[in-house]
Short mmCIF file of C-alpha atoms and ligand atoms in Angstrom, two decimals:
data_model
loop_
_atom_site.label_atom_id
_atom_site.label_comp_id
_atom_site.label_asym_id
_atom_site.label_seq_id
_atom_site.Cartn_x
_atom_site.Cartn_y
_atom_site.Cartn_z
CA MET A 865 133.57 113.32 100.80
CA PRO A 866 130.38 114.16 98.91
CA ASP A 867 130.10 112.93 95.37
CA ASN A 868 130.08 115.94 93.07
CA GLU A 869 129.19 114.15 89.83
CA GLU A 870 125.48 114.63 90.25
CA ALA A 871 126.03 118.21 91.31
CA ILE A 872 127.91 118.98 88.10
CA ALA A 873 125.13 117.49 85.99
CA ALA A 874 122.54 119.72 87.66
CA PRO A 875 124.39 122.89 88.59
CA ARG A 876 121.41 124.87 89.81
CA THR A 877 120.12 122.50 92.43
CA THR A 878 120.93 123.37 96.01
CA LYS A 879 123.27 120.91 97.67
CA LEU A 880 123.06 121.20 101.46
CA TRP A 881 124.69 119.52 104.45
CA ASP A 882 123.18 120.02 107.92
CA ILE A 883 125.47 118.94 110.75
CA ALA A 884 124.76 118.75 114.48
CA PRO A 885 127.38 120.27 116.79
CA ILE A 886 129.57 117.66 118.46
CA ASN A 887 132.22 119.30 120.61
CA GLY A 888 130.51 122.25 122.27
CA PHE A 889 132.09 124.33 119.51
CA SER A 890 131.84 124.36 115.71
CA LEU A 891 133.85 125.55 112.76
CA ALA A 892 133.16 125.43 109.04
CA LEU A 893 135.19 126.97 106.27
CA HIS A 894 135.05 127.32 102.52
CA GLY A 895 137.67 127.78 99.84
CA GLY A 896 135.39 129.11 97.12
CA ALA A 897 132.60 127.91 94.88
CA GLY A 898 133.66 129.20 91.55
CA GLY A 899 136.39 127.30 89.85
CA GLN A 900 137.09 123.84 88.76
CA ILE A 901 140.34 122.46 89.99
CA GLU A 902 141.71 121.58 86.58
CA GLU A 903 141.07 125.09 85.34
CA LEU A 904 143.24 126.74 87.91
CA SER A 905 146.20 124.43 87.96
CA SER A 906 147.35 120.90 87.66
CA GLU A 907 147.62 120.61 91.43
CA SER A 908 145.97 117.50 92.74
CA ARG A 909 142.86 117.52 94.85
CA ALA A 910 145.12 116.48 97.72
CA ALA A 911 146.83 119.87 97.70
CA PHE A 912 143.50 121.65 98.17
CA GLU A 913 142.54 119.21 100.88
CA GLU A 914 145.84 119.82 102.63
CA GLY A 915 145.15 123.57 102.61
CA LEU A 916 141.64 123.11 103.97
CA SER A 917 142.86 120.73 106.63
CA ILE A 918 145.61 123.10 107.83
CA ALA A 919 143.11 125.98 108.00
CA HIS A 920 140.53 123.89 109.84
CA GLY A 921 143.16 122.73 112.31
CA ALA A 922 144.26 126.32 112.99
CA GLY A 923 140.71 127.45 113.78
CA ARG A 924 139.82 124.30 115.66
CA SER A 925 142.76 124.54 118.05
CA VAL A 926 141.63 128.05 119.05
CA LEU A 927 138.11 126.80 119.80
CA GLU A 928 139.27 123.67 121.57
CA ARG A 929 141.26 125.63 124.14
CA GLY A 930 138.28 127.90 124.80
CA GLY A 931 139.29 130.75 122.49
CA SER A 932 136.82 133.04 120.78
CA ALA A 933 134.92 132.39 117.59
CA LEU A 934 136.46 135.59 116.22
CA ASP A 935 140.02 134.37 116.87
CA ALA A 936 139.14 131.01 115.31
CA VAL A 937 137.73 132.38 112.04
CA CYS A 938 140.69 134.76 111.67
CA ALA A 939 143.18 131.92 112.28
CA ALA A 940 141.48 129.71 109.68
CA VAL A 941 141.22 132.44 107.06
CA GLU A 942 144.84 133.48 107.63
CA GLN A 943 145.95 129.98 106.62
CA LEU A 944 143.84 130.05 103.46
CA GLU A 945 145.20 133.51 102.60
CA ASN A 946 148.74 132.16 102.95
CA HIS A 947 148.01 129.13 100.77
CA PRO A 948 148.74 129.83 97.08
CA LEU A 949 145.92 127.68 95.68
CA PHE A 950 143.04 129.67 97.16
CA ASN A 951 141.69 132.98 95.91
CA ALA A 952 142.73 135.19 98.82
CA GLY A 953 146.03 136.69 99.92
CA ARG A 954 148.87 134.88 98.11
CA GLY A 955 147.51 133.27 94.94
CA ALA A 956 144.48 135.57 94.72
CA ALA A 957 142.68 136.09 91.42
CA LEU A 958 144.07 138.84 89.20
CA THR A 959 142.30 141.93 87.92
CA SER A 960 142.16 142.66 84.18
CA ASP A 961 145.40 144.64 84.65
CA GLY A 962 147.13 141.55 86.06
CA GLU A 963 147.30 142.94 89.58
CA ILE A 964 145.74 142.03 92.89
CA GLU A 965 143.12 143.96 94.82
CA LEU A 966 142.04 142.12 97.94
CA ASP A 967 138.86 142.47 100.00
CA ALA A 968 138.11 141.08 103.46
CA SER A 969 135.69 141.43 106.34
CA VAL A 970 135.12 140.13 109.86
CA MET A 971 132.11 140.27 112.15
CA ASP A 972 131.52 138.96 115.64
CA GLY A 973 128.21 137.93 117.13
CA GLU A 974 127.95 141.03 119.29
CA GLY A 975 127.67 143.23 116.23
CA LYS A 976 131.23 144.52 115.83
CA ALA A 977 132.53 144.47 112.26
CA GLY A 978 135.44 145.62 110.11
CA ALA A 979 136.21 145.48 106.40
CA ILE A 980 138.74 146.51 103.77
CA ALA A 981 138.57 146.64 99.98
CA ALA A 982 141.11 147.05 97.18
CA SER A 983 143.99 146.21 99.50
CA ARG A 984 147.32 145.85 97.69
CA HIS A 985 149.89 145.57 100.45
CA ALA A 986 148.56 143.62 103.44
CA LYS A 987 149.83 140.03 103.54
CA ASN A 988 146.77 138.99 105.54
CA PRO A 989 143.78 141.20 104.73
CA VAL A 990 141.62 139.45 107.34
CA TYR A 991 143.72 140.89 110.17
CA VAL A 992 143.62 144.37 108.68
CA ALA A 993 139.81 144.15 108.50
CA ARG A 994 139.89 143.13 112.16
CA SER A 995 142.09 146.10 113.01
CA VAL A 996 139.62 148.45 111.32
CA MET A 997 137.04 146.99 113.69
CA GLU A 998 139.20 147.16 116.80
CA ARG A 999 141.39 150.22 116.23
CA THR A 1000 139.23 152.77 114.42
CA PRO A 1001 135.79 154.27 114.85
CA HIS A 1002 135.08 153.15 111.25
CA LEU A 1003 133.84 149.94 109.72
CA PHE A 1004 135.06 149.95 106.11
CA LEU A 1005 138.36 151.25 104.70
CA VAL A 1006 139.33 151.26 101.02
CA ALA A 1007 142.93 150.75 99.85
CA PRO A 1008 144.69 150.76 103.23
CA SER A 1009 148.21 152.15 102.84
CA THR A 1010 151.42 150.27 103.64
CA GLU A 1011 152.08 152.74 106.46
CA LEU A 1012 148.69 152.10 108.02
CA VAL A 1013 148.96 148.32 107.73
CA GLU A 1014 152.50 148.26 109.15
CA GLY A 1015 151.58 150.82 111.81
CA TRP A 1016 148.99 148.34 113.06
CA GLY A 1017 151.71 145.71 113.27
CA HIS A 1018 150.68 143.66 110.24
CA GLU A 1019 153.04 142.30 107.61
CA THR A 1020 153.04 143.77 104.12
CA ALA A 1021 154.24 142.24 100.86
CA GLU A 1022 155.05 143.26 97.30
CA GLN A 1023 152.89 142.30 94.31
CA ASP A 1024 155.18 139.45 93.33
CA TYR A 1025 154.45 137.71 96.65
CA PHE A 1026 150.73 137.63 95.82
CA ILE A 1027 150.87 136.88 92.08
CA THR A 1028 151.37 133.20 91.25
CA GLU A 1029 152.21 131.61 87.91
CA ALA A 1030 148.92 129.71 87.93
CA ARG A 1031 146.95 132.95 88.25
CA VAL A 1032 148.93 134.62 85.46
CA ARG A 1033 148.16 131.67 83.17
CA GLN A 1034 144.51 131.65 84.22
CA LEU A 1035 144.12 135.34 83.41
CA ALA A 1036 145.83 134.91 80.04
CA ARG A 1037 143.50 132.03 79.15
CA ILE A 1038 140.41 133.98 80.09
CA GLN A 1039 141.54 137.12 78.27
CA ALA A 1040 142.49 135.13 75.16
CA ARG A 1041 139.00 133.68 74.99
CA ASP A 1042 137.70 137.19 75.40
CA THR A 1043 135.03 135.81 77.65
CA ALA A 1044 133.11 137.63 80.31
CA ALA A 1045 132.52 134.33 82.07
CA PRO A 1046 133.02 134.89 85.77
CA ARG A 1047 135.77 132.99 87.53
CA HIS A 1048 135.74 133.30 91.24
CA GLY A 1049 136.88 131.72 94.49
CA THR A 1050 137.08 133.39 97.91
CA VAL A 1051 137.74 131.88 101.34
CA GLY A 1052 135.81 132.19 104.57
CA ALA A 1053 135.05 130.70 107.95
CA VAL A 1054 132.29 130.69 110.54
CA ALA A 1055 132.58 129.53 114.13
CA TYR A 1056 130.62 128.96 117.32
CA ASP A 1057 132.75 128.98 120.48
CA LYS A 1058 132.41 127.36 123.90
CA HIS A 1059 130.99 130.62 125.26
CA GLY A 1060 128.11 130.60 122.78
CA ASN A 1061 129.44 133.39 120.53
CA VAL A 1062 129.52 133.20 116.75
CA ALA A 1063 131.76 135.01 114.22
CA ALA A 1064 132.39 135.09 110.47
CA ALA A 1065 135.39 136.11 108.34
CA THR A 1066 135.67 136.22 104.54
CA SER A 1067 138.58 137.15 102.25
CA THR A 1068 139.02 137.28 98.47
CA GLY A 1069 140.84 138.50 95.40
CA GLY A 1070 137.43 138.92 93.75
CA MET A 1071 136.51 137.68 90.29
CA VAL A 1072 139.29 136.81 87.86
CA ASN A 1073 139.69 139.54 85.21
CA GLN A 1074 137.58 142.01 87.18
CA GLN A 1075 137.99 145.69 86.41
CA MET A 1076 140.34 147.54 88.78
CA GLY A 1077 138.25 149.09 91.52
CA ARG A 1078 135.45 146.53 91.34
CA VAL A 1079 134.37 145.39 94.81
CA GLY A 1080 132.16 142.35 95.39
CA ASP A 1081 130.17 141.08 98.34
CA THR A 1082 133.06 139.77 100.46
CA PRO A 1083 133.79 142.96 102.42
CA MET A 1084 130.14 144.04 102.53
CA ILE A 1085 128.59 143.24 105.88
CA GLY A 1086 125.25 141.54 105.32
CA ALA A 1087 126.04 140.53 101.74
CA GLY A 1088 129.07 138.20 101.90
CA ASN A 1089 129.58 138.06 105.66
CA TYR A 1090 127.37 138.37 108.71
CA ALA A 1091 127.23 137.26 112.36
CA ARG A 1092 124.76 137.67 115.19
CA ASN A 1093 124.78 135.74 118.46
CA GLY A 1094 121.71 133.58 118.99
CA ILE A 1095 120.92 133.70 115.25
CA ALA A 1096 123.74 132.69 112.88
CA ALA A 1097 127.09 133.46 111.28
CA VAL A 1098 127.41 133.21 107.50
CA SER A 1099 130.34 133.46 105.05
CA CYS A 1100 129.60 133.45 101.32
CA THR A 1101 131.30 132.82 97.99
CA GLY A 1102 130.01 133.19 94.45
CA ASP A 1103 128.70 135.81 92.03
CA GLY A 1104 129.30 138.82 94.23
CA GLU A 1105 126.83 141.17 92.58
CA ALA A 1106 123.96 138.72 93.22
CA PHE A 1107 125.00 138.29 96.84
CA ILE A 1108 124.96 142.07 97.26
CA ARG A 1109 121.56 142.49 95.60
CA GLY A 1110 120.10 139.68 97.69
CA VAL A 1111 121.92 140.78 100.89
CA VAL A 1112 122.40 137.04 101.17
CA ALA A 1113 124.16 136.59 104.51
CA TYR A 1114 121.73 138.92 106.26
CA ASP A 1115 118.72 137.45 104.45
CA ILE A 1116 119.50 134.11 106.08
CA ALA A 1117 119.78 135.71 109.51
CA ALA A 1118 116.55 137.67 108.95
CA ARG A 1119 114.63 134.52 108.04
CA ILE A 1120 115.76 132.95 111.30
CA ARG A 1121 115.08 136.07 113.34
CA TYR A 1122 111.76 137.19 111.94
CA LEU A 1123 110.26 134.04 110.43
CA ASP A 1124 111.60 131.68 113.07
CA SER A 1125 113.08 129.48 110.34
CA GLY A 1126 115.62 126.81 111.16
CA LEU A 1127 119.12 127.46 109.79
CA ALA A 1128 118.90 124.83 107.01
CA ASP A 1129 115.50 126.07 105.84
CA ALA A 1130 116.69 129.67 105.87
CA VAL A 1131 119.82 128.84 103.87
CA LYS A 1132 117.83 126.82 101.32
CA ALA A 1133 115.20 129.52 100.85
CA THR A 1134 117.76 132.30 100.47
CA ILE A 1135 119.86 130.36 97.95
CA GLU A 1136 116.79 129.51 95.91
CA ASN A 1137 115.23 132.98 96.00
CA GLU A 1138 118.30 135.17 95.76
CA LEU A 1139 120.67 133.03 93.69
CA THR A 1140 119.04 130.18 91.79
CA GLN A 1141 116.00 132.15 90.64
CA LYS A 1142 118.31 134.95 89.54
CA ASN A 1143 120.57 132.59 87.65
CA ALA A 1144 123.46 133.26 90.02
CA SER A 1145 125.90 130.75 91.38
CA GLY A 1146 127.62 130.34 94.71
CA GLY A 1147 127.59 128.85 98.16
CA LEU A 1148 128.16 129.49 101.82
CA VAL A 1149 129.09 128.08 105.20
CA SER A 1150 127.01 128.95 108.25
CA VAL A 1151 126.62 128.16 111.94
CA GLY A 1152 123.44 128.66 113.90
CA GLY A 1153 123.12 130.34 117.28
CA ASP A 1154 123.25 126.81 118.76
CA GLY A 1155 126.39 125.74 116.87
CA ARG A 1156 124.65 123.73 114.17
CA ILE A 1157 126.56 123.84 110.86
CA VAL A 1158 124.94 124.22 107.44
CA VAL A 1159 127.07 124.11 104.29
CA ALA A 1160 125.32 124.69 100.96
CA HIS A 1161 125.88 125.70 97.37
CA ASN A 1162 124.10 125.76 94.03
CA SER A 1163 127.37 125.96 92.08
CA PRO A 1164 128.85 122.79 90.57
CA ARG A 1165 131.47 122.61 93.31
CA MET A 1166 132.53 124.25 96.52
CA PHE A 1167 135.67 123.67 98.53
CA ALA A 1168 134.72 123.36 102.19
CA ALA A 1169 135.67 121.68 105.45
CA TYR A 1170 133.85 120.95 108.67
CA GLU A 1171 133.80 118.32 111.36
CA ASP A 1172 131.04 115.83 112.08
CA ALA A 1173 130.81 112.72 114.25
CA THR A 1174 132.99 110.84 111.72
CA GLY A 1175 135.82 113.40 111.84
CA LEU A 1176 136.99 116.08 109.42
CA VAL A 1177 134.93 116.20 106.22
CA MET A 1178 136.44 117.92 103.19
CA MET A 1179 134.53 118.88 100.07
CA THR A 1180 136.64 119.42 96.96
N1 LIG B 2296 132.15 136.71 95.91
C1 LIG B 2296 133.45 137.11 95.44
C2 LIG B 2296 133.35 138.42 94.70
O1 LIG B 2296 132.36 138.64 94.07
C3 LIG B 2296 134.06 136.11 94.54
C4 LIG B 2296 133.90 134.70 94.98
O2 LIG B 2296 133.37 134.40 96.00
O3 LIG B 2296 134.34 133.84 94.28
O4 LIG B 2296 134.27 139.18 94.72
#
């Protein structure tokens, strides 16, 4: 586990891990770069690690048996959406009205993509985003109805399923301080499968205390999520507006494609140019077209998990 003490002391340096593929497949996931554990709840670090480990295991087992990168990222994100400590699905951050509005997107390396925003009923937004991709001629749907979600065979839930006590307390604290300070999270995964395909999926409740209707980078293809075979797959978390302005996920892919950069160099340059120099905070997980993993952030912390030659590595 990386030591975060130094990172907290110098929050705008880029911390980066560059990991060679080991199994003929790769998977990396993140659980957000915004919060500090003690701010959200009194849950121990072990609870976050348990959530990351379950999600990594779900994605890994798909890849191990030869399944697709797309199935793997969806399986991993589904677990993080179901876990109440992460900002997606159940336990997502609340809007200023104390409600949830969830965003998600998926993209595979062949260029297919789907996204939803301001979702209030889907238990697992990542699968609804995937259905937009697979079942409609469209790419991006806003506020999918209960009928639509259920018609596609996905589970729906009421607001009280999504809203946790910890999030209610967090919103109250932030509103009492009357602060505009952003509090974010988000979950996401990238994968490279045994067939050489990449995919990315990202899911969020957005920024705590955000105005109803606000949409960040998570469902925006190219900003918070991007995949292209032979180049890279990227899933982001952080100050959404900066990721949109910098088209961060695509900027990394473009550096690789047009400048012939390596994945780690591309990630570093994009974080420095589009986030650090603009005083924005966040991080990302990525896989290259060859399965190499790069995990990086300039925020004080980021929850993430990946596997290297020593086994499962969890960053909390
Ligand atoms: N990027 C997300 C958003 O702006 C929040 C986050 O990643 O924490 O909605």
